[in-house]
C-alpha atoms as one frame of an Amber mdcrd trajectory, in Angstrom:
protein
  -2.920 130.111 174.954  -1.248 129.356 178.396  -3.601 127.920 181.122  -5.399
 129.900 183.456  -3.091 130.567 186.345  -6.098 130.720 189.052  -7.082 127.410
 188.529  -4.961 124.510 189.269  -4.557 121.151 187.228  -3.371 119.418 190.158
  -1.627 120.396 193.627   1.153 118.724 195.082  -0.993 117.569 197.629  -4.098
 116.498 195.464  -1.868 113.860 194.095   0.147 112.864 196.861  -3.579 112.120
 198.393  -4.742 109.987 195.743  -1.450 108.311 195.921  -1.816 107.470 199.471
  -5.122 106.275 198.915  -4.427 103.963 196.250  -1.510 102.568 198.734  -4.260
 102.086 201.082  -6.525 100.456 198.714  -3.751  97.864 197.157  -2.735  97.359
 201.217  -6.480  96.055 202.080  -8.136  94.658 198.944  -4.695  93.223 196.969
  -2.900  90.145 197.683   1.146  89.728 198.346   2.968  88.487 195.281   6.856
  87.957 195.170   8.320  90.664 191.888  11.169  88.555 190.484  13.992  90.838
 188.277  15.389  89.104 185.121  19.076  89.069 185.315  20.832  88.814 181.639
  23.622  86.166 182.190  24.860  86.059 178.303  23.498  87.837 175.336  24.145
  87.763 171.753  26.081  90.826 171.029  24.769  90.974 167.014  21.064  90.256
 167.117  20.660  91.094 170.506  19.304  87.992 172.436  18.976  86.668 175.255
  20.552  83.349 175.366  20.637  82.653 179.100  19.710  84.472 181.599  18.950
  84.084 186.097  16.352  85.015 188.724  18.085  85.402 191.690  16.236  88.638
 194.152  12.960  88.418 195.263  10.939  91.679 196.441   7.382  91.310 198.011
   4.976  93.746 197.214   0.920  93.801 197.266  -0.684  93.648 193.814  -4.364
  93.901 192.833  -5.599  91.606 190.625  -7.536  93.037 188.081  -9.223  89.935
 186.863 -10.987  88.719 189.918 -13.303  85.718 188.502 -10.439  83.590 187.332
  -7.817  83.549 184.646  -8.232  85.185 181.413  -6.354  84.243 178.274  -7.034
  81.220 175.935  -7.304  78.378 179.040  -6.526  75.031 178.396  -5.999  74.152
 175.136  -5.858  70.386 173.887  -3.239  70.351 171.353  -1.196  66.914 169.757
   1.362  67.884 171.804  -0.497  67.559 175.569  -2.380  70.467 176.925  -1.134
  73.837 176.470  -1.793  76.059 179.203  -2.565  80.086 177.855  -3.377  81.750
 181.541  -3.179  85.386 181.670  -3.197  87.262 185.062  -3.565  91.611 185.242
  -2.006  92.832 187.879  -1.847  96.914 189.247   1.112  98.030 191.808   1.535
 101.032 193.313   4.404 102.865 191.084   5.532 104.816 194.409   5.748 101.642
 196.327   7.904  99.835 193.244   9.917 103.162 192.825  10.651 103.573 196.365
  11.152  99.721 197.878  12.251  97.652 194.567  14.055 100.281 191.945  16.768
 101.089 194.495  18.086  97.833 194.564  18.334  97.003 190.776  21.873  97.999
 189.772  21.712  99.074 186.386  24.965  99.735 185.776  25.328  96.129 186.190
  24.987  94.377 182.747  22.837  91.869 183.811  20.079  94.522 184.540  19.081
  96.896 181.720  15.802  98.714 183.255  15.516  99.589 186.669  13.293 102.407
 187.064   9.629 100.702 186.127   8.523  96.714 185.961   9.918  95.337 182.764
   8.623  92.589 180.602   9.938  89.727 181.089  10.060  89.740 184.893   8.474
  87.266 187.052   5.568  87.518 189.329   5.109  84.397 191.707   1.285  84.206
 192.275   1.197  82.454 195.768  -2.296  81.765 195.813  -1.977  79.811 192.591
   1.072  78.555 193.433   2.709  79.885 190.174   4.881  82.150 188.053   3.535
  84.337 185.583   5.891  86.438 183.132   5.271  89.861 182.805   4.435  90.398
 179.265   3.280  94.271 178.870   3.721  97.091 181.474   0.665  99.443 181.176
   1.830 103.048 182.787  -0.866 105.418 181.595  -3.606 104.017 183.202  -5.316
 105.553 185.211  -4.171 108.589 182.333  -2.626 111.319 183.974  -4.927 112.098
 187.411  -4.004 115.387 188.400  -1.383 115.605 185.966   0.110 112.616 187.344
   0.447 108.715 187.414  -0.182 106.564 190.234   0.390 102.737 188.967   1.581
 100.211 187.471  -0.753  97.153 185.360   0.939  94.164 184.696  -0.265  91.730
 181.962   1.349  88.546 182.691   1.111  85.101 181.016   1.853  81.871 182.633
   5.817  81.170 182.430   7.404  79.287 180.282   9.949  77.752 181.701  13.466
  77.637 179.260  16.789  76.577 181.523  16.558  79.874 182.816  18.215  79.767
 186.510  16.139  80.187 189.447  17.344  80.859 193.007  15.760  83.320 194.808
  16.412  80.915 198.480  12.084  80.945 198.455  12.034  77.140 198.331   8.264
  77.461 197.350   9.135  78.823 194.497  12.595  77.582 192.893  11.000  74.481
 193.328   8.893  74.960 191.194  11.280  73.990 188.670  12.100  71.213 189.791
  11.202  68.834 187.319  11.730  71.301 184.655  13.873  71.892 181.672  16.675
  69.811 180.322  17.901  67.345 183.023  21.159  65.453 182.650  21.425  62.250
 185.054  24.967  61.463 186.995  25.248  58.033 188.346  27.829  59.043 190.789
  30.413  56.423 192.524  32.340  56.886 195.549  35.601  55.656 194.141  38.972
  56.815 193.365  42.277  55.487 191.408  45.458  54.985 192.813  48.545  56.806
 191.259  51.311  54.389 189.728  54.792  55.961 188.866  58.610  54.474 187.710
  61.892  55.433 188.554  65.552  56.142 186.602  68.616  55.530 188.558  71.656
  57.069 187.338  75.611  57.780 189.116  77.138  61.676 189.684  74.045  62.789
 190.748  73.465  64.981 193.364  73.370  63.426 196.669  72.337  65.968 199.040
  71.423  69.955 199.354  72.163  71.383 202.512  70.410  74.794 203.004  72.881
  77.054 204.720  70.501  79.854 205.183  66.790  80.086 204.946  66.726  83.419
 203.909  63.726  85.711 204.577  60.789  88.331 203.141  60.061  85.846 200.481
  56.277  86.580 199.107  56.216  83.230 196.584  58.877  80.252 196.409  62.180
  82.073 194.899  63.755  79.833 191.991  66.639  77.436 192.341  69.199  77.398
 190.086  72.112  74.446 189.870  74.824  74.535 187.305  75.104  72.548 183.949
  76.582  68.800 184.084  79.552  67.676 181.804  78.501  67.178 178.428  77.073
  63.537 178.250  75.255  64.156 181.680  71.664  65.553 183.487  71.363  68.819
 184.479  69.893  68.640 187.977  66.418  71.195 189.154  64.999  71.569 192.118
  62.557  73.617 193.924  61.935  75.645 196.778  59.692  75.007 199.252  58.917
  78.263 201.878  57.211  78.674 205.300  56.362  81.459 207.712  56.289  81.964
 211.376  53.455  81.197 213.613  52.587  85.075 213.073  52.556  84.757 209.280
  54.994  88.055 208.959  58.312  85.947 208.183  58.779  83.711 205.368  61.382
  81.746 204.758  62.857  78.822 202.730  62.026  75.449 204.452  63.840  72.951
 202.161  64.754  72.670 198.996  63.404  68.762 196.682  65.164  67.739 193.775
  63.041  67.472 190.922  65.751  65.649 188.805  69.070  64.763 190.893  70.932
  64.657 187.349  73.912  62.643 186.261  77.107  62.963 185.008  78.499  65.112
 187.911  82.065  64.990 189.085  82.189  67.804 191.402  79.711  69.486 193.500
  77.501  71.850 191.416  76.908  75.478 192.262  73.131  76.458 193.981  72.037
  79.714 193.425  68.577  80.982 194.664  67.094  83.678 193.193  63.516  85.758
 193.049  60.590  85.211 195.444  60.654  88.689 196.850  62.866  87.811 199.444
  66.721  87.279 200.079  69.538  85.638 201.770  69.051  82.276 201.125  71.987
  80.073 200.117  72.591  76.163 199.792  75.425  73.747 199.097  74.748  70.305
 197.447  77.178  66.565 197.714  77.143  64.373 194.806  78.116  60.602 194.846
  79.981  59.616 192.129  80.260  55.519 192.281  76.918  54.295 193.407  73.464
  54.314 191.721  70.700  56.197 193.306  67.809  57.760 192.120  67.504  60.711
 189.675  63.810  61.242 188.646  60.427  59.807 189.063  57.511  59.832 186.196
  54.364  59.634 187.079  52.589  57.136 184.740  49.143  57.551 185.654  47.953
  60.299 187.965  45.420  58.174 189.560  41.890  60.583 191.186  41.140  61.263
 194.194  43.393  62.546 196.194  42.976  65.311 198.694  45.873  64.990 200.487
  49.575  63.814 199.591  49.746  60.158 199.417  52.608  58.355 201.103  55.298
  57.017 198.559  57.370  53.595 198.657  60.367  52.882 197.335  60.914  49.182
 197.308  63.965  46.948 195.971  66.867  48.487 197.796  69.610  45.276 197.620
  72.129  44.819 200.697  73.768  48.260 202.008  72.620  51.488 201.010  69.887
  54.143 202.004  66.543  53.945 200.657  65.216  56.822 198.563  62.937  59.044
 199.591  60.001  60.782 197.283  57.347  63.751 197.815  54.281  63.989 196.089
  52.926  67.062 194.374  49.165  67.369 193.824  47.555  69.075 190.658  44.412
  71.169 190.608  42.085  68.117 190.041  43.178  65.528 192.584  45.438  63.865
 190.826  49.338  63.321 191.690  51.230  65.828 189.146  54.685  64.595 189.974
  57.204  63.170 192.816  59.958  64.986 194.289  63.389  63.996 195.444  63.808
  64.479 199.569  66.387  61.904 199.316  67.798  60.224 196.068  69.201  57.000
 198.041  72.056  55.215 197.379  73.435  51.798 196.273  70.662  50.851 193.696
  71.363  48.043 191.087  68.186  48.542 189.047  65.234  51.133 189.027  63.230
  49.900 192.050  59.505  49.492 192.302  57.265  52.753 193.839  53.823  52.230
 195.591  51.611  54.832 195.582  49.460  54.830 198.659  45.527  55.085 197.198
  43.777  57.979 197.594  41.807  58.806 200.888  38.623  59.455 199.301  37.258
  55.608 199.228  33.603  56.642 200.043  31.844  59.777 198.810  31.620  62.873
 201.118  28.361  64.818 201.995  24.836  65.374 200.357  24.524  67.577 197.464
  21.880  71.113 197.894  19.111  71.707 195.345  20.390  74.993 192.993  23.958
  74.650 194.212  26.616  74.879 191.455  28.511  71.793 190.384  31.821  71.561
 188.978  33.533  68.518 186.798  37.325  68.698 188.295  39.244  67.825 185.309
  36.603  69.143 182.411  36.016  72.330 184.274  32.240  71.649 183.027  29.475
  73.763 185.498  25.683  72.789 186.492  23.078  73.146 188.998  21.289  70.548
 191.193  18.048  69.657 190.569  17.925  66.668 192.505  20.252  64.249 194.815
  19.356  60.462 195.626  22.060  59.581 198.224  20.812  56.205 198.406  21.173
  55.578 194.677  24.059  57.995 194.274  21.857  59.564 191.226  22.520  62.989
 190.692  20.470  65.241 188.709  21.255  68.635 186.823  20.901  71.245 184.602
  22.223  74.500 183.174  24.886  72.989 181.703  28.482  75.000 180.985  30.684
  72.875 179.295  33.325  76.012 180.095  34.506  75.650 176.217  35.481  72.137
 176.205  32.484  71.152 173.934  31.852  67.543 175.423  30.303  68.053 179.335
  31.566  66.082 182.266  34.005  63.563 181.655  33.218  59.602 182.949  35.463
  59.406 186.086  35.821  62.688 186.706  35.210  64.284 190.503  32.059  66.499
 191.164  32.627  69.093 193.586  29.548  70.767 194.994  30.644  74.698 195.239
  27.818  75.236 198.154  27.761  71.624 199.992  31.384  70.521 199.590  30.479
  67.209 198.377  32.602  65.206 196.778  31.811  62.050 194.553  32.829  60.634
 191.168  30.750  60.016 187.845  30.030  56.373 187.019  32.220  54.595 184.384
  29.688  53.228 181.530  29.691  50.791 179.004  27.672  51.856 175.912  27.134
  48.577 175.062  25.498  47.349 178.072  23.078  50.071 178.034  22.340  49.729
 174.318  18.642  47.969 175.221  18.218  51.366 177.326  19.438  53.530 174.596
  16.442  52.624 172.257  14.009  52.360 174.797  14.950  56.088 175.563  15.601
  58.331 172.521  16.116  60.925 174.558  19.131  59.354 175.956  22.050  60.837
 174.582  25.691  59.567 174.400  28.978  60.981 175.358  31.729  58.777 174.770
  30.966  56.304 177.514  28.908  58.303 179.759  25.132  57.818 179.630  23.293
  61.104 180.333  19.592  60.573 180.601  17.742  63.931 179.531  14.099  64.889
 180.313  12.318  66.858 177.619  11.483  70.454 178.908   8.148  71.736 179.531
   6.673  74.045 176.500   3.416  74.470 178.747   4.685  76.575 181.797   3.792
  74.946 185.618   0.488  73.669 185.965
């Protein structure tokens, strides 16, 4: 039987009244607490969990707490591994408030968020008067049940959080510092310190001499690709590259020069240049060769050295009696090292491959101070982590959150650390095992990777306390 139409089961009105009272009620006699989404950062596609994930928003909104004589839950329980701490805290928010100032900034058609419309479990609720973080555990929607025909709140049942390498940074420093000291810590012993390249040279006769650009071309969008013809059989096939430039106003690029990357050998006339690609044209270059004296035809770089920011200078030494002296360009890889030199000038009148000096790198000291939560990254291992901590007097950097970006073995000793936020710029520690062998079984949890010593603090089972 249908209801009786001359009696309501709730206006419009009725509720939106009680709603605005219970606003009013949570506004006066609740307390502000800081609602902290769970972002999923990886999760295992087959069973379905969790295996990292981030809490990176914060959204203040007043809370009542339901349990206003202290804690509930277990307490403090004396176990053989320390004292475990069971705290439970109930919570109630107003589900117009959460629906109307926190749901419409959850994207969830963002995979990291998979509920946006209520509180989920597994959220965080910073608790400011205890000065901690409490994990939502249970969402309770039907109570008060169904007012008027409607719901008006939320109760959160929340246990103290556990703290497991999730990542933190919601830019509160009261509370991503809670974490501080939390988790599994790896400690850098950084150095500010860098390597100096070292390289050798091949002379060689019929090599090409010089390239003289006859036109510079134009509307090239990357470097177009130079082409020189083959040497006789029994020689070196010369390469070189392109090197372009624009205007002051950036909308005209053109070919600058043109380095030899190997000069070649074997020549007895002038090869052919052709250059080609680059989304641009008209650019055209002639080359000499000398075909009696010795002169430079490559350069191999024999150890990359670290370090460098900028292109060290290069010198050529041993140049005997009349001649030119060779001149070389260095070419930078990705992590500071030098990749390879490049012929400006090949030289002339060389009796034996002469001697090349490397100028060191610039970076002899370490460059700025490293920012709690900031991303780290390991130049030549690719390897990612956050900053726990930064001692600039003992150059001891700490971290966690660990992506070893698929290489399976961390930061490398020697490598450069590159703060993403700070720009800081230092150098892990070279280690020998063997010296820190008394340290190693004082500490079992220090762990080894090839000569790196990473000291690692147990995490916390017991949540902040």
């Amino acid at each position: 039987m249908a209801l009786n139409p001359f009696f309501l089961q709730g206006s419009a009105n009725e509720q939106r009244l009680i709603q605005e009272l219970i606003n009013e009620q949570l506004k006066i006699y609740g307390v502000e607490v800081i609602y902290i989404p769970r972002k999923f950062v990886r999760k295992e596609t087959i069973l379905k969990e969790i295996s990292s994930s981030k809490f990176d928003d914060n959204y203040a909104i007043e809370a009542y707490i339901n349990n206003y004589d202290g804690y509930t839950g277990q307490g403090d329980i004396l176990t053989k591994f320390g004292v475990n701490l069971k705290d439970e805290l109930s919570l109630v928010i107003s589900r117009e408030r959460f629906e109307d100032f926190i749901s419409p900034f959850l994207d969830e058609t963002s995979s990291e968020i998979e509920l946006s419309t209520r509180p989920r479990e597994g959220d965080l609720i910073y608790f400011p008067l205890g000065q901690r973080l409490f994990e939502v555990k249970f969402v309770e929607h039907e109570n008060p049940f169904y007012q008027l025909g409607k719901l008006y709140v939320y109760e959160l049942k929340c246990e103290l959080f556990e703290y497991e390498d999730e990542v933190i940074d919601t830019s509160i420093e009261e509370i991503d510092t809670q974490i501080q000291e939390e988790g599994h810590i790896a400690t850098l012993n950084l150095i500010a310190i860098g390597s100096t390249a070292t390289a050798t040279a091949t002379i060689g006769t019929g090599y090409v001499r010089k390239i003289y650009l006859n036109d510079d071309g134009y509307g090239y969008t990357s470097s177009p690709v130079v082409s020189i013809s083959t040497a006789p059989p029994g020689g070196i096939n010369a390469s070189a590259v392109a090197i372009t430039t624009s205007t002051s106003s950036g909308v005209v690029r053109s070919v600058k020069e043109i380095l030899l990357i190997n000069a070649g050998s074997g020549y007895t006339v002038a090869p052919k240049i052709t250059i080609t690609g680059g989304g641009g044209a008209g650019a055209a270059a002639t080359c000499s060769i000398e075909t009696v004296n010795n002169g430079i035809i490559s350069f191999s770089v024999t150890n990359g050295g670290q370090g460098y920011r900028t292109k060290p200078t290069i010198t050529i030494n041993g140049l005997v009696g009349a001649g030119q002296t060779a001149v070389g360009v260095a070419s930078l890889s990705t992590n500071n090292q030098v990749a390879s030199i490049r012929i400006s000038n090949p030289g002339v009148g060389y009796t034996e491959p002469p001697s090349i000096v490397i100028a060191p790198p610039s970076i002899i000291s370490g460059i700025g101070t490293f920012i709690f939560n900031e991303v780290v990254i390991g130049s030549t291992s690719g390897t990612q982590a956050r900053v726990k901590s930064w001692d600039q007097d003992t150059k001891t950097l700490k971290v966690s959150f660990i992506n070893s970006g698929g290489n399976g073995q961390g930061f490398y000793p020697g490598e450069i650390i590159t703060g993403t936020a700070s720009s800081s710029v230092y150098a892990i520690s070279l280690y020998d095992k063997w010296n820190n062998y008394d340290k190693y079984n004082e500490n079992k949890t220090i762990q080894e990777e090839g000569s790196q010593i990473l000291d690692i603090s147990e995490p916390s089972p017991f949540g902040f306390y």
